[in-house]
PDB file of C-alpha atoms in Angstrom:
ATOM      1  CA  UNK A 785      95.830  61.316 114.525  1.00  0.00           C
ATOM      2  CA  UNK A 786      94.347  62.216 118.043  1.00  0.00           C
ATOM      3  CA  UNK A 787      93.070  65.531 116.509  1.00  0.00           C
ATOM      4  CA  UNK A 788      91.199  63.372 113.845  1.00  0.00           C
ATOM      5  CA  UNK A 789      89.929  61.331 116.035  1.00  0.00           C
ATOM      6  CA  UNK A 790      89.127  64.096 118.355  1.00  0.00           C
ATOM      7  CA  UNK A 791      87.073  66.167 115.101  1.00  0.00           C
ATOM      8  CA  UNK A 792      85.242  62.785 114.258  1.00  0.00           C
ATOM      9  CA  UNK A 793      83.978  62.220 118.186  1.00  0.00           C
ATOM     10  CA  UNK A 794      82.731  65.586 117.819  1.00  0.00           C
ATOM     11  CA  UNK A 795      80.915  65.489 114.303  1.00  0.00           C
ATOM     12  CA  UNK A 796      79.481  61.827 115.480  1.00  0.00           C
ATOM     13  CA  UNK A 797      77.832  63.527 118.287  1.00  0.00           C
ATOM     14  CA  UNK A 798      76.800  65.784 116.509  1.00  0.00           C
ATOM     15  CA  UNK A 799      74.723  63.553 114.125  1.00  0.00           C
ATOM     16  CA  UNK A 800      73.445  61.906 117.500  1.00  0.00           C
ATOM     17  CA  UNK A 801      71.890  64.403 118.993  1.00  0.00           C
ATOM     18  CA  UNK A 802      70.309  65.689 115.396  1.00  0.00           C
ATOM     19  CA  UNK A 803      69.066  62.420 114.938  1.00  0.00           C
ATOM     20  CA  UNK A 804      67.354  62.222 118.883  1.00  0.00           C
ATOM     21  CA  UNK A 805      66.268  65.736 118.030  1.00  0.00           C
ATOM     22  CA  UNK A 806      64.390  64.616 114.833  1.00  0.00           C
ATOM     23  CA  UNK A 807      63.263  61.703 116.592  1.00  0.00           C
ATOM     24  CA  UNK A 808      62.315  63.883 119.578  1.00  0.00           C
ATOM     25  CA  UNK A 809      59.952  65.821 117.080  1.00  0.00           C
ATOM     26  CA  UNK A 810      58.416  62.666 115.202  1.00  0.00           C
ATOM     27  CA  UNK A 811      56.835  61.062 118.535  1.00  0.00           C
ATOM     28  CA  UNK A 812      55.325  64.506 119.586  1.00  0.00           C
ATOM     29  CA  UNK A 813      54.003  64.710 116.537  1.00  0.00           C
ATOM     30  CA  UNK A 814      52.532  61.739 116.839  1.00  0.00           C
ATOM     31  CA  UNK A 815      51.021  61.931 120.238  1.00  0.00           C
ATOM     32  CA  UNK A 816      49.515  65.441 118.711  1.00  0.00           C
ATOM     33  CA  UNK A 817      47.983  63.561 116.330  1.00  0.00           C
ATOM     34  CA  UNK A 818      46.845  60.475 118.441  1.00  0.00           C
ATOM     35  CA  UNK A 819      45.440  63.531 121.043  1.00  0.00           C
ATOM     36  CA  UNK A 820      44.106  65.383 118.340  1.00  0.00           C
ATOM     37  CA  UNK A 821      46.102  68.397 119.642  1.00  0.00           C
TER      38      UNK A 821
END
């Protein structure tokens, strides 16, 4: 059970930082677009 538990940690952090990546890249592209950059 730990090492389940251990695996889903892991793949849920994983999905984290994806997601603040993604997010990361949506408000530069905004302030790219707001700057006209």
């Amino acid at each position: 059970m730990n090492k389940i538990n251990a695996l889903r940690r892991a793949i849920n952090s994983g999905h984290y930082e994806i997601n603040a990546y993604r997010l990361a890249i949506k408000i530069v592209q905004q302030e790219s677009k707001l700057f006209g950059l």
